Short mmCIF file of C-alpha atoms and ligand atoms in Angstrom, two decimals:
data_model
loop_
_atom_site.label_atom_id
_atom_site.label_comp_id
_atom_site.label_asym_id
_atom_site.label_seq_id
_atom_site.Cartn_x
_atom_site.Cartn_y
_atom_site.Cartn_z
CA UNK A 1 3.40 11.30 9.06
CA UNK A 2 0.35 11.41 6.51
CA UNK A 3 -2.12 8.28 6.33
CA UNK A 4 -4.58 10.14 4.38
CA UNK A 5 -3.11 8.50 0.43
CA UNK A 6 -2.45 4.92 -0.43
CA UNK A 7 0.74 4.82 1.59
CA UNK A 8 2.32 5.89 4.84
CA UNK A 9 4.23 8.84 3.77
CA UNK A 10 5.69 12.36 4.81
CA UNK A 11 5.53 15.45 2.26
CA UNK A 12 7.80 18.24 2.43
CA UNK A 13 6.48 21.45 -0.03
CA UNK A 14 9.05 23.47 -2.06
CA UNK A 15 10.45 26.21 -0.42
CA UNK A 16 12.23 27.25 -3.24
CA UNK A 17 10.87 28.23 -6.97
CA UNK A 18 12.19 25.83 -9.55
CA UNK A 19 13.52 23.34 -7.40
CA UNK A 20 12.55 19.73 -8.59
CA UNK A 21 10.20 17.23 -6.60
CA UNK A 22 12.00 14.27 -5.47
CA UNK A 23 10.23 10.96 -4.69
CA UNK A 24 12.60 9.23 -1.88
CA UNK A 25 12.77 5.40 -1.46
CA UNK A 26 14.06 4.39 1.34
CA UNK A 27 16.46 1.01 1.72
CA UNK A 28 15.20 -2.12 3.39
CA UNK A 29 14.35 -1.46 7.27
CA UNK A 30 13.95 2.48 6.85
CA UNK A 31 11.42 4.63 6.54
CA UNK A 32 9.66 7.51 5.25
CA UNK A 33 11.65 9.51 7.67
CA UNK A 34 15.15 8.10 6.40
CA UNK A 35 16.08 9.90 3.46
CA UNK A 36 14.70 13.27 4.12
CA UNK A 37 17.80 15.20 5.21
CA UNK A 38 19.15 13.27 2.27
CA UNK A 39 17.04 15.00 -0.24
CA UNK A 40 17.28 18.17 1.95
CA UNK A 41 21.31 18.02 1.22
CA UNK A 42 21.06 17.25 -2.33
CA UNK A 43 18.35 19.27 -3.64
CA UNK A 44 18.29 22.12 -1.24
CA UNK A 45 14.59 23.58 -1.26
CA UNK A 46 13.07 20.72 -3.18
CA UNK A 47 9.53 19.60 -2.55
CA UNK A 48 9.88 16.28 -1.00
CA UNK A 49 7.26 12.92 -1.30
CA UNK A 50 8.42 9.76 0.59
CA UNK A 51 6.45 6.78 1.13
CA UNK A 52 7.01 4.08 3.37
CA UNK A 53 7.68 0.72 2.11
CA UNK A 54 4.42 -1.41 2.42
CA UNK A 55 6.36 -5.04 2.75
CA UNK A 56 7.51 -5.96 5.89
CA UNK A 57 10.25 -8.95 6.54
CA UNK A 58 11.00 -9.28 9.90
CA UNK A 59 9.81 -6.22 11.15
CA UNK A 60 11.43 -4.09 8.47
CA UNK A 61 9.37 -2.01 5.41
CA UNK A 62 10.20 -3.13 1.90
CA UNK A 63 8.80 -2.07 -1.06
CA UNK A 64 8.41 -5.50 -2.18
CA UNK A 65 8.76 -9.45 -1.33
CA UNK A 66 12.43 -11.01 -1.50
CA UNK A 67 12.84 -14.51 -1.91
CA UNK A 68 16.26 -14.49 -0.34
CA UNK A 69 19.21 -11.66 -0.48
CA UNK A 70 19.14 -10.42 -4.38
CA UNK A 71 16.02 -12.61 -5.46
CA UNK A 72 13.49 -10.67 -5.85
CA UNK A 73 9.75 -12.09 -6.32
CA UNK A 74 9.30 -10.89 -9.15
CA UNK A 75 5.46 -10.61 -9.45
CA UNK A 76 5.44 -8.67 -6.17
CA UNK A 77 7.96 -6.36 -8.14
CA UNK A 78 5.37 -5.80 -10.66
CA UNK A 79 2.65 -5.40 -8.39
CA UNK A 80 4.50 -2.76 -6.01
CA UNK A 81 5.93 -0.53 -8.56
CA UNK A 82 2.29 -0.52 -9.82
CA UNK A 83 0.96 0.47 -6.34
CA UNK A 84 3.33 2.91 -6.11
CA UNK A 85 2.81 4.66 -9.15
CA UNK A 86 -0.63 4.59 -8.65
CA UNK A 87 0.68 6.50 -5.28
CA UNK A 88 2.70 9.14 -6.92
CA UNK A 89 -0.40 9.66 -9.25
CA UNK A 90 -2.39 10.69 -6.05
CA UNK A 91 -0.02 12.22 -4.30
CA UNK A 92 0.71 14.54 -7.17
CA UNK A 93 -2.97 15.56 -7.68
CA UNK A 94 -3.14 16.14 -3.69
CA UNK A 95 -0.31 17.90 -3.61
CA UNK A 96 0.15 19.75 -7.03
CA UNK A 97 3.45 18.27 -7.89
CA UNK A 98 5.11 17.73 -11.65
CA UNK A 99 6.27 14.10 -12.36
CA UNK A 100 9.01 13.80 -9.55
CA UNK A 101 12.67 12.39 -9.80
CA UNK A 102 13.11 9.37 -7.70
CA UNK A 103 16.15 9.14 -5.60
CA UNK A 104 16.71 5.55 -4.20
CA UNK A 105 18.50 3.95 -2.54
CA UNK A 106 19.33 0.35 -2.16
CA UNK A 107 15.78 -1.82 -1.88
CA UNK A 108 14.18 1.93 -3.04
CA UNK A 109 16.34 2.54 -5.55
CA UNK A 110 15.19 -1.28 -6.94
CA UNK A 111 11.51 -0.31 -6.79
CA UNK A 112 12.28 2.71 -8.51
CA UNK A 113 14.23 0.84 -11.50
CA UNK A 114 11.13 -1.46 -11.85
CA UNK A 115 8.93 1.88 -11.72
CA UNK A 116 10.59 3.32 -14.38
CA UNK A 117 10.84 0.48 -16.57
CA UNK A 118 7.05 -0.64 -15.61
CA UNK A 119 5.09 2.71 -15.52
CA UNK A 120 7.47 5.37 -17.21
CA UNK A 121 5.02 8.11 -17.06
CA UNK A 122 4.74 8.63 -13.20
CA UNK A 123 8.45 10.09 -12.64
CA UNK A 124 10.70 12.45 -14.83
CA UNK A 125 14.04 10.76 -13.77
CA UNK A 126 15.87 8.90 -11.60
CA UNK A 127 18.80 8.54 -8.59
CA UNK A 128 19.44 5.21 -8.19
CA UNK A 129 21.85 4.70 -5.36
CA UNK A 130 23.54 0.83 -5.11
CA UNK A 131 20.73 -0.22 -7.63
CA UNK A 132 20.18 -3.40 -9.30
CA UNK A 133 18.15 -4.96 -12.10
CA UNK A 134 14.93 -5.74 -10.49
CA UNK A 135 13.37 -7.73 -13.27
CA UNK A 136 14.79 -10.80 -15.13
CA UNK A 137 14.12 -9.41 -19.03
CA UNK A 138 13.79 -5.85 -19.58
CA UNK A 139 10.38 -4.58 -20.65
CA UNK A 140 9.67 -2.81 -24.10
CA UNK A 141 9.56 0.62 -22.65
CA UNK A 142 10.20 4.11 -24.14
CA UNK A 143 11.88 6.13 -21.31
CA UNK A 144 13.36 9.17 -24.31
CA UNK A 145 15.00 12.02 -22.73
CA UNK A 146 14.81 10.67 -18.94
CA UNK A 147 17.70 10.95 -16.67
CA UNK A 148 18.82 8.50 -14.34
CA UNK A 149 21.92 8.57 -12.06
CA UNK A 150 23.30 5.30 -10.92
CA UNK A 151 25.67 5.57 -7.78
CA UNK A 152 27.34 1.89 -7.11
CA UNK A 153 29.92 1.06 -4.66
CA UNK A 154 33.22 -0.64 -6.07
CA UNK A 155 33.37 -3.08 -3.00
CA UNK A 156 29.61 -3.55 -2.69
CA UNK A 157 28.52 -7.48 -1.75
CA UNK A 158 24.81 -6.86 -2.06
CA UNK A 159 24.82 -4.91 -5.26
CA UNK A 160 26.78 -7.08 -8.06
CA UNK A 161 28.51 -5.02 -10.52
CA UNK A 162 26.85 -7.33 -13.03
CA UNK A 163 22.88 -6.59 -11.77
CA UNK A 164 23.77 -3.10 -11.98
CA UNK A 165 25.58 -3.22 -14.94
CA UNK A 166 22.69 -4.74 -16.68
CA UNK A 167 20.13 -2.54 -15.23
CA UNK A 168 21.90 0.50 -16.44
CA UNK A 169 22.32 -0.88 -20.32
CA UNK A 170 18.46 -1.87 -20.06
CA UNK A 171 17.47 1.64 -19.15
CA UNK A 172 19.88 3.21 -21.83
CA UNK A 173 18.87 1.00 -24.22
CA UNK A 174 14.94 1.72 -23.48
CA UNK A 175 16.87 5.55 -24.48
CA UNK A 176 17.01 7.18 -20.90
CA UNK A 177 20.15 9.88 -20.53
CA UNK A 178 22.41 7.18 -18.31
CA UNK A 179 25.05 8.52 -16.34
CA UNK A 180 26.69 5.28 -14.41
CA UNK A 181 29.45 5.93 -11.75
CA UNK A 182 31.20 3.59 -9.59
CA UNK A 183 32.08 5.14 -6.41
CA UNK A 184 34.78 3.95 -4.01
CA UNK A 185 32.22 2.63 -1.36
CA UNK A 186 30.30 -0.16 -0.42
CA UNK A 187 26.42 -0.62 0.09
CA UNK A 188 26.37 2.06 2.80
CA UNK A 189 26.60 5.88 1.23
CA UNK A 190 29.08 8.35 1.69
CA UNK A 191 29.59 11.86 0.87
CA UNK A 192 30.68 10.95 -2.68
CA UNK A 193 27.30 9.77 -2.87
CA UNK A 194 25.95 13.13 -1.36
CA UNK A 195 28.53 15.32 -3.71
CA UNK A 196 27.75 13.68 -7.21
CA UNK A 197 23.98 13.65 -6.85
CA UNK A 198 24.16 16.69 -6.06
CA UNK A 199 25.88 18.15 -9.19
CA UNK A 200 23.30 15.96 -11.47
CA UNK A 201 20.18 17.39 -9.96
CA UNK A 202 21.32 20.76 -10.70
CA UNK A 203 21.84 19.93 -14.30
CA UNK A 204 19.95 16.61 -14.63
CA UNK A 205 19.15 17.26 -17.78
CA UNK A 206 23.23 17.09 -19.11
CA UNK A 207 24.18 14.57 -21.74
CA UNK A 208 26.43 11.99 -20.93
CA UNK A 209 27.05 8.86 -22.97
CA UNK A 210 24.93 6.25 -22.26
CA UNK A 211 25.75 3.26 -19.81
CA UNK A 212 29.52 5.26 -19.10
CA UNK A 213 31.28 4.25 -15.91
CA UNK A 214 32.66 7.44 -14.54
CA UNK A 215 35.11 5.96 -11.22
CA UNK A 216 35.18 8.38 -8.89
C1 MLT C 1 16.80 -5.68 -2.29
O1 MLT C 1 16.36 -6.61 -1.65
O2 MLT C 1 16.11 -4.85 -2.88
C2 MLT C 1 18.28 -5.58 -2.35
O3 MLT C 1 18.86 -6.81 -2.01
C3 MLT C 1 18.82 -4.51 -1.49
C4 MLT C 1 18.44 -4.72 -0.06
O4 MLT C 1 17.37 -4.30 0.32
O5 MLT C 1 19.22 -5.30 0.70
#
């Protein structure tokens, strides 16, 4: 565990050349520990940044305040993703890194929706696992040429096919590379999860048609 940057995190160097840097979010009640062997699995050598959530309800780190299941406060969304892109700022200079590729899931993979569509600049792409929308209106943003992965679960009851729905047509339309696939799962992952983000890292640059739903 490092304490030295803005948040409680654990960093993991490359160990092999051209491997990307993932930023991993954990879900609500993790923590920085959670989704190492994750990112280990589906990015084998990667360098590896993961923060700890800051917000705590009932004893488990968030990355930001919840009114009640699946409403968000939505200034505390602002004012987290900007914290934490002012983290991945530092924690690139510290450790050398290029813009990472966020992989989140659940609560994480809502902070890193509002990062992306909030401060852009700080990450190079996006795994969103069980996301939703995290804001009410999307922002004017210009995310050209980013790719993001969205991973939802066909019988998931905390995130609505409509939330992610929408947050995946707000990112394409802000002109991100969207590749949307609805998994047979629920909230928790499974090795689908593990398989098909997996395949996009190692070409997360492929076209796909914006805002498609791919069922697994
Ligand atoms: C959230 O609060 O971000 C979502 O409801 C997912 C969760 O953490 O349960």
């Amino acid at each position: 565990m490092h304490q030295t940057l803005s948040f409680i995190h654990r960093y993991e160097p490359s160990a092999r050349a051209g491997a990307p840097t993932l930023l991993l979010l954990h879900g609500t009640g993790g923590n920085e520990a959670d989704l190492l062997s994750l990112g280990r699995m589906i990015a084998p050598g990667a360098a590896l940044l993961s923060p700890r959530g800051k917000v705590v309800e009932n004893g488990m780190p968030r990355f930001f305040r919840r009114l009640a299941e699946g409403v968000f406060d939505e200034d505390d969304v602002r004012r987290r993703a900007s914290e934490l892109a002012d983290f991945i700022a530092e924690a690139r200079e510290e450790y050398g890194l290029p813009a990472p590729i966020a992989v989140g899931y659940s609560n994480g993979a809502n902070i890193a929706a509002a990062a992306l569509l909030l401060r852009p600049e700080v990450l190079d792409g996006a795994v969103l696992l069980r996301p939703m929308m995290p804001l009410r209106a999307a922002p004017a943003v210009d995310l050209n040429g980013k790719p993001v992965l969205l991973l939802s679960g066909a019988m998931d009851p905390i995130a609505s096919e409509d939330s992610t729905a929408r947050l995946a047509s707000a990112l394409g339309a802000a002109g991100a590379t969207v590749q949307h696939r609805e998994l047979p799962a629920g909230h928790e992952l499974s090795q689908a999860d593990i398989a098909a983000a997996r395949s996009w890292l190692a070409s997360a640059a492929r076209e796909e048609p914006i805002g498609v739903v791919i069922s697994a």
